[in-house]
Coordinates of C-alpha atoms in Angstrom, one line a residue:
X15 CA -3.8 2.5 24.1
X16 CA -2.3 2.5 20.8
X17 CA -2.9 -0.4 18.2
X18 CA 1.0 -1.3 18.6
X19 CA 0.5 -1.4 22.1
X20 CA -2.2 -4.0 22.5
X21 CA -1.7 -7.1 24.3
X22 CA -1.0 -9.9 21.7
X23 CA -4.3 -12.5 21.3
X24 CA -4.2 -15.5 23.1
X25 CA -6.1 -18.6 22.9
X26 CA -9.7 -18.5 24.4
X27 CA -9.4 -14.1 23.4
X28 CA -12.6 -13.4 21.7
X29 CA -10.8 -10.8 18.7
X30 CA -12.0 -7.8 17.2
X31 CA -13.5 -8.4 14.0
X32 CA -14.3 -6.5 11.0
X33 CA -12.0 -4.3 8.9
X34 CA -10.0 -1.9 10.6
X35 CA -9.2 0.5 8.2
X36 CA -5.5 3.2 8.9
X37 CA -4.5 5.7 6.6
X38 CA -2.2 4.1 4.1
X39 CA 0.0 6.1 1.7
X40 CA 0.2 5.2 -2.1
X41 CA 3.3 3.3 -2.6
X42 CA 2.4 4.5 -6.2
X43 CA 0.2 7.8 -7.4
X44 CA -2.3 4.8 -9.5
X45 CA -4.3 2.3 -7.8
X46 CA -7.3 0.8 -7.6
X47 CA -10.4 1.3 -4.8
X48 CA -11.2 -2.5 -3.4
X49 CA -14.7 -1.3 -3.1
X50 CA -15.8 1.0 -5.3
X51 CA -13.4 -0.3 -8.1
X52 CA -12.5 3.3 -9.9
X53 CA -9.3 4.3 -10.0
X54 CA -7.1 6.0 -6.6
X55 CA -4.7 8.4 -8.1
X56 CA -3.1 10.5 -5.6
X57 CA 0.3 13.3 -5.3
X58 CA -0.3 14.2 -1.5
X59 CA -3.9 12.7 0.0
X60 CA -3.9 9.5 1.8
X61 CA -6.1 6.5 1.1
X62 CA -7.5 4.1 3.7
X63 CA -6.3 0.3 4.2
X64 CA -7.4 -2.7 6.3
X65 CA -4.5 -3.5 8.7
X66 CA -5.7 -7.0 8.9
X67 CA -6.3 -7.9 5.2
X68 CA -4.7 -5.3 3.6
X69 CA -7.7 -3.8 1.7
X70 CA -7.3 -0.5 0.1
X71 CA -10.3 1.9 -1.2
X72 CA -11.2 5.9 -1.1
X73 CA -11.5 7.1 2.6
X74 CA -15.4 8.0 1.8
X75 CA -16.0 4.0 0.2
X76 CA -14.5 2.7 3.6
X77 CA -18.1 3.2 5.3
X78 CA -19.7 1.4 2.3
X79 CA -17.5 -1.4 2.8
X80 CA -19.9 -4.9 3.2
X81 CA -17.6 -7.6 2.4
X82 CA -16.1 -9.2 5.8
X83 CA -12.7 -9.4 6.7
X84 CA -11.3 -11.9 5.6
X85 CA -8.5 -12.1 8.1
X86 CA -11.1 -12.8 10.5
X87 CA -11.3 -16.3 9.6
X88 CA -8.1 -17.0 10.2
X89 CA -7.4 -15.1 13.8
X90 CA -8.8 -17.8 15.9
X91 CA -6.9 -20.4 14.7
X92 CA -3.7 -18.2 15.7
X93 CA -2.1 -19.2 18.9
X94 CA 1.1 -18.6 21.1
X95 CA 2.3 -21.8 19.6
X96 CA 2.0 -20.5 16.0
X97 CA 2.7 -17.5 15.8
X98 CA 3.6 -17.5 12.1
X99 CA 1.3 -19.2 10.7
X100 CA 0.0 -16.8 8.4
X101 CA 3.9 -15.7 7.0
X102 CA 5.8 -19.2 6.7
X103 CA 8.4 -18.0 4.0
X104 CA 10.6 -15.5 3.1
X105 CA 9.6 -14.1 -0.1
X106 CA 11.8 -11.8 -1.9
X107 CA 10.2 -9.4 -4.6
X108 CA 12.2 -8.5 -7.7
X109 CA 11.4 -5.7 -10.2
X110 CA 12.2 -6.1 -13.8
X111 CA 13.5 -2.9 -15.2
X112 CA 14.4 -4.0 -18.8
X113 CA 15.0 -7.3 -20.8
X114 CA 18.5 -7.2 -20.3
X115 CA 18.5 -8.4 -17.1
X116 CA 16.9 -11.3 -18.5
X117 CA 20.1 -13.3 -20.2
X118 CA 18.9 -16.8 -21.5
X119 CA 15.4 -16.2 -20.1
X120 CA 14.5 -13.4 -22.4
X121 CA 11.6 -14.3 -24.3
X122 CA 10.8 -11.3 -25.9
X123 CA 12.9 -11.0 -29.0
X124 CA 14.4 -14.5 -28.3
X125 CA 14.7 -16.6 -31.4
X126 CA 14.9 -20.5 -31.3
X127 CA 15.4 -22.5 -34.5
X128 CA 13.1 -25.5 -35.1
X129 CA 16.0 -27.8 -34.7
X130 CA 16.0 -26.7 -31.2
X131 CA 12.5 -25.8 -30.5
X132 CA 11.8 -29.9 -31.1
X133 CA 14.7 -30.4 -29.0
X134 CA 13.4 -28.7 -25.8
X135 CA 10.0 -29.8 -26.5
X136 CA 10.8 -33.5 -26.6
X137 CA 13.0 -33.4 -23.3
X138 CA 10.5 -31.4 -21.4
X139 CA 7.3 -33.5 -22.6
X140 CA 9.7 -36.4 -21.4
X141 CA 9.1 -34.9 -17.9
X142 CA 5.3 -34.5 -18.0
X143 CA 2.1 -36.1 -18.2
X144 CA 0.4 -36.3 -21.4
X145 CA -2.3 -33.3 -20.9
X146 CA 0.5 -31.4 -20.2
X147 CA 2.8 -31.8 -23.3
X148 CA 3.5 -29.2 -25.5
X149 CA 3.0 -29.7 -29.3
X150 CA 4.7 -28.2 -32.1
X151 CA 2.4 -26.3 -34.4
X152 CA 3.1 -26.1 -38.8
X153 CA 5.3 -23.2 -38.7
X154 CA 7.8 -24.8 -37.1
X155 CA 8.1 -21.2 -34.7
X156 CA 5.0 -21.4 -32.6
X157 CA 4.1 -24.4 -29.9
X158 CA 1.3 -24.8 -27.8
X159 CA 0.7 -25.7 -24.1
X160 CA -0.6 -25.3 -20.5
X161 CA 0.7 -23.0 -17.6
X162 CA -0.6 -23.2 -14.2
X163 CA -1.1 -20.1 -12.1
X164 CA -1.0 -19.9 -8.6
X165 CA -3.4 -17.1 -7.5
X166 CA -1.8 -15.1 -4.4
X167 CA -4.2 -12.0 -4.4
X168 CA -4.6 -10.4 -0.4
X169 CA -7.1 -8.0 -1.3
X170 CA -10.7 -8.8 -2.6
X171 CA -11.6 -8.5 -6.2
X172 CA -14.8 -7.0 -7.6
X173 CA -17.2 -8.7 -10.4
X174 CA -20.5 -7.2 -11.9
X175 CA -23.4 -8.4 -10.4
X176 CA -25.3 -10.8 -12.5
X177 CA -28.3 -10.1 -10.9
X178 CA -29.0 -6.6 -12.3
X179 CA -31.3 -5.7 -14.6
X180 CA -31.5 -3.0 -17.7
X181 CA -33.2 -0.5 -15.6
X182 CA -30.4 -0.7 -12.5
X183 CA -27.0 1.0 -12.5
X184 CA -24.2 -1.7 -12.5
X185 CA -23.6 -3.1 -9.3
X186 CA -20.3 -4.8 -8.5
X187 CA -19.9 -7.3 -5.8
X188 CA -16.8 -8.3 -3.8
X189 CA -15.1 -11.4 -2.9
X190 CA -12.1 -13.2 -1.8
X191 CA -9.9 -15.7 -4.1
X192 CA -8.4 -18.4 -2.3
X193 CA -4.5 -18.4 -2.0
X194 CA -2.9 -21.0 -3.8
X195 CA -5.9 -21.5 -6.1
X196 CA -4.7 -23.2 -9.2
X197 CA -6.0 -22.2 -12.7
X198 CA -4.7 -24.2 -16.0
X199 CA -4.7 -22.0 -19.1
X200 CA -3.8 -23.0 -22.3
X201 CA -2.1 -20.7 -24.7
X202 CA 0.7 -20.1 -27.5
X203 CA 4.4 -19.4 -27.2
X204 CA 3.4 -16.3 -28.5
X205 CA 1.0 -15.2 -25.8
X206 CA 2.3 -12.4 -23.4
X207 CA 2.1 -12.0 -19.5
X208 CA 0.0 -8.8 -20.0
X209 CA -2.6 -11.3 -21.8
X210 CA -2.3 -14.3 -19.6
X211 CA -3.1 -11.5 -16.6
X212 CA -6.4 -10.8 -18.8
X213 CA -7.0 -14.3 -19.2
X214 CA -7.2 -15.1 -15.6
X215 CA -9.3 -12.1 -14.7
X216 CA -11.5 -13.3 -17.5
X217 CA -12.0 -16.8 -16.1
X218 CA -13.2 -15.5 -12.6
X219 CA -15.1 -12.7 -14.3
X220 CA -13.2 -10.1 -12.4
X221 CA -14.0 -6.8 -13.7
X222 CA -11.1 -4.8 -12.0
X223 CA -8.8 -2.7 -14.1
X224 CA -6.1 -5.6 -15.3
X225 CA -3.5 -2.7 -14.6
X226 CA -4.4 -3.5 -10.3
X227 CA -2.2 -7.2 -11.5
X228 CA 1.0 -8.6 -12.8
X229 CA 2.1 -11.7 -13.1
X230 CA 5.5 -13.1 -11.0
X231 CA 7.9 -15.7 -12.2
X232 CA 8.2 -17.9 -8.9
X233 CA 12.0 -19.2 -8.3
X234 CA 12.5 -21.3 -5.4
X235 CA 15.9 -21.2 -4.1
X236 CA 16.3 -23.2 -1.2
X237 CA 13.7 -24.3 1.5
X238 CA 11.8 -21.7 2.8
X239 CA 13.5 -19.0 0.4
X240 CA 11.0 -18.0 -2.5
X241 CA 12.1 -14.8 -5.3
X242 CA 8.7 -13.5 -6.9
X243 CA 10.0 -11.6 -10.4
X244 CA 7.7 -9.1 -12.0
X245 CA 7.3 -10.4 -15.7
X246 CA 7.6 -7.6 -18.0
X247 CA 4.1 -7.1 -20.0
X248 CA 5.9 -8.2 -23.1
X249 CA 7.6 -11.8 -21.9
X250 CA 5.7 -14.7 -23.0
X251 CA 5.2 -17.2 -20.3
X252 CA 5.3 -20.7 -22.1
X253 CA 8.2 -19.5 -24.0
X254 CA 9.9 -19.2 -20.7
X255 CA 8.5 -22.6 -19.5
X256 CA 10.0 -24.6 -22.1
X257 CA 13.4 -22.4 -21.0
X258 CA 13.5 -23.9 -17.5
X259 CA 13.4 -27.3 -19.1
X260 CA 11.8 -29.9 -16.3
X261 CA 8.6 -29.0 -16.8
X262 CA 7.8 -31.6 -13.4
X263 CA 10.0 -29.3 -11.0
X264 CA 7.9 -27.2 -8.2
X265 CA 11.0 -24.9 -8.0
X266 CA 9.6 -22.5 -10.5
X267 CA 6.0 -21.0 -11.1
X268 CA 3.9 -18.5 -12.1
X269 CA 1.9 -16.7 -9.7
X270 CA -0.9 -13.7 -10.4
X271 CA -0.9 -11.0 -7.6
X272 CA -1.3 -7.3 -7.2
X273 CA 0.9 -5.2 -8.9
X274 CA 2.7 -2.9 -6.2
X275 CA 5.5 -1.6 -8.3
X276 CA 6.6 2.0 -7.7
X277 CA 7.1 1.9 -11.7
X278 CA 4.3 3.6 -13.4
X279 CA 4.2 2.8 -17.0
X280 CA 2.1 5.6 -18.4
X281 CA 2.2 4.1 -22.1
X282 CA 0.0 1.1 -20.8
X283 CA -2.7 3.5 -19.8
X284 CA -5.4 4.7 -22.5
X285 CA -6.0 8.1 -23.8
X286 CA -9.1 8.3 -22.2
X287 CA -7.5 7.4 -19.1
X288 CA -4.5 9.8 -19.2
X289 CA -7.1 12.8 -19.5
X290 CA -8.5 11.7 -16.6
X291 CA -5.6 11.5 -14.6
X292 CA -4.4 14.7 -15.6
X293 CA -8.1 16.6 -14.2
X294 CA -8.0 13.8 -10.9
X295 CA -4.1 15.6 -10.8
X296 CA -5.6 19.4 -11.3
X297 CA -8.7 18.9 -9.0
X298 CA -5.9 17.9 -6.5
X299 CA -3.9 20.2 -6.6
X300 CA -6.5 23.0 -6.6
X301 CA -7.3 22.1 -3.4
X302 CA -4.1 21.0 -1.9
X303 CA -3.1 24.8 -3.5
X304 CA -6.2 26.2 -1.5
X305 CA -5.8 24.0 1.5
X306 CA -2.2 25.3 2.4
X307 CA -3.5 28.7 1.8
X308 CA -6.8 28.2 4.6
X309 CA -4.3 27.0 7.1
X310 CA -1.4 29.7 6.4
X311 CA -4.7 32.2 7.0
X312 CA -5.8 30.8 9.9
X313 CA -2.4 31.1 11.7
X314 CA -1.8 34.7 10.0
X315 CA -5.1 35.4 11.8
X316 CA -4.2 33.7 15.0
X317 CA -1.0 36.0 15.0
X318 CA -3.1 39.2 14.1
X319 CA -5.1 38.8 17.4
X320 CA -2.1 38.0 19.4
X321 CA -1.2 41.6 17.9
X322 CA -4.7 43.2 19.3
X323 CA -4.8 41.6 22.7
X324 CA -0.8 42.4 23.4
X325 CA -1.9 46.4 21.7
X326 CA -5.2 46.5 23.9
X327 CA -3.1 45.5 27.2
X328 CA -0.8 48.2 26.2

């Protein structure tokens, strides 16, 4: 019987637990292994991925994998009665593919005199506690102030093991992040996304590549409807912040989770990195190339005895 064809878990069902890892296809050729923590660059193989919590690593670090499923934690609770407890809204991703599409939320060339600078600043701090007011700084161009992120990660993150000593390899250890965990960070009007992504990671001393996140503009548009916007590296969060004006409102957000855009944006990648892509690319397709060639010689074969038995018969 077929996963799909399984009889749905009811209450007082003891579940299967542990990861249960299915071939997954890239929806990009970049991403990064959940366990191992290198990089998963890929043309034509296939990678591995938890079904229940959506973990992705190389096929060969699946059997390494220690850290439990976290889905298991939250099977038991399901029942007939709530079926949908684990997917309450509809969420709606958008991809940015230039500024343009931005209008009067651009913040990445926008230009906002200090006559209205102190404007916006004065009604939004109007709308907030003190600790959260933003503050003018001498230059009359820059302000300062607190975001809050909302961390929705589903797959684990990796951190070096502080345990490990000068005469052991690096070890990395794994863990979940809770969804919907808050973090405060206070920055400049000049900070970007791409640096508030590295901030965060830096704050939970996650040592994954930063390129594995992105960080979402969250618009609420009516109950139950959510629209998650990819920021563009380049946009400037608080900037944007003091755009939407009521800085009390819970209709908009910011929200750090992995980046699954099918937009690879080569230029963000090192040197060093790019010559490794292009020998994980040749490796690839040297075998791929000598793959298809072992199975078009095993059929040419299979079709040469076919030959002898039909001439021997004969």
């Amino acid at each position: 019987m077929s996963e799909s064809q399984k009889e749905p878990l009811v209450q007082g069902e003891s579940p299967k637990l542990g990861h249960n890892f299915e071939a997954y296809e890239l929806k990009e050729w970049v991403n990064w292994c959940d366990a191992c923590g290198s990089v998963i660059l890929s043309l034509f193989r296939k990678c591995v991925s938890c079904s229940k919590c959506k973990m992705v690593c190389h096929e060969k670090c699946a059997t390494t994998v220690s850290l439990t499923c976290e889905a298991d934690q939250h099977v038991r609770s399901l029942t007939l009665n709530d079926p949908n407890a684990l997917n309450r809204y509809k969420t709606i991703v958008q991809e940015t593919k230039d500024e343009t599409t931005l209008k009067e939320f651009n913040t990445i060339h926008r230009v906002l005199s200090t006559e209205e600078i102190q404007e916006r600043i004065e009604n939004f701090n109007q709308t907030v506690k003190g600790s959260q007011q933003m503050t003018l700084q001498d230059n009359g161009e820059t302000f300062r102030g607190f975001i809050r992120v909302s961390m929705n990660l589903m797959r684990p993150v990796s951190v070096h093991d502080s345990t490990k000593t000068s005469r052991k390899p690096t070890r990395k250890a794994s863990f979940y992040i809770d969804k919907g965990a808050l973090k405060a960070l206070h920055l400049t009007s000049d900070t970007t996304s791409e640096l508030v992504v590295q901030a965060l990671l830096n704050k939970y001393s996650i040592s994954d590549n930063p390129m594995k996140f992105a960080l979402f503009e969250k618009q609420v548009r009516e109950e139950g409807h959510v629209i998650l916007r990819k920021m563009l590296p380049r946009e400037r969060p608080l900037f944007l912040r003091l755009l939407w004006g009521n800085g009390n409102s819970d209709k908009r957000g910011f929200i750090l989770q992995e980046n699954e855009s099918r937009d690879i944006h080569w230029e963000s990648f090192s040197v060093a990195e790019l010559l490794m892509f292009i020998k994980i690319l040749d490796k690839e397709e040297n075998d791929y190339i000598a793959e298809i060639k072992r199975k078009y010689k095993n059929k040419e074969t299979d079709i040469r005895n076919a030959i002898s038995h039909q001439s021997k018969r004969s």
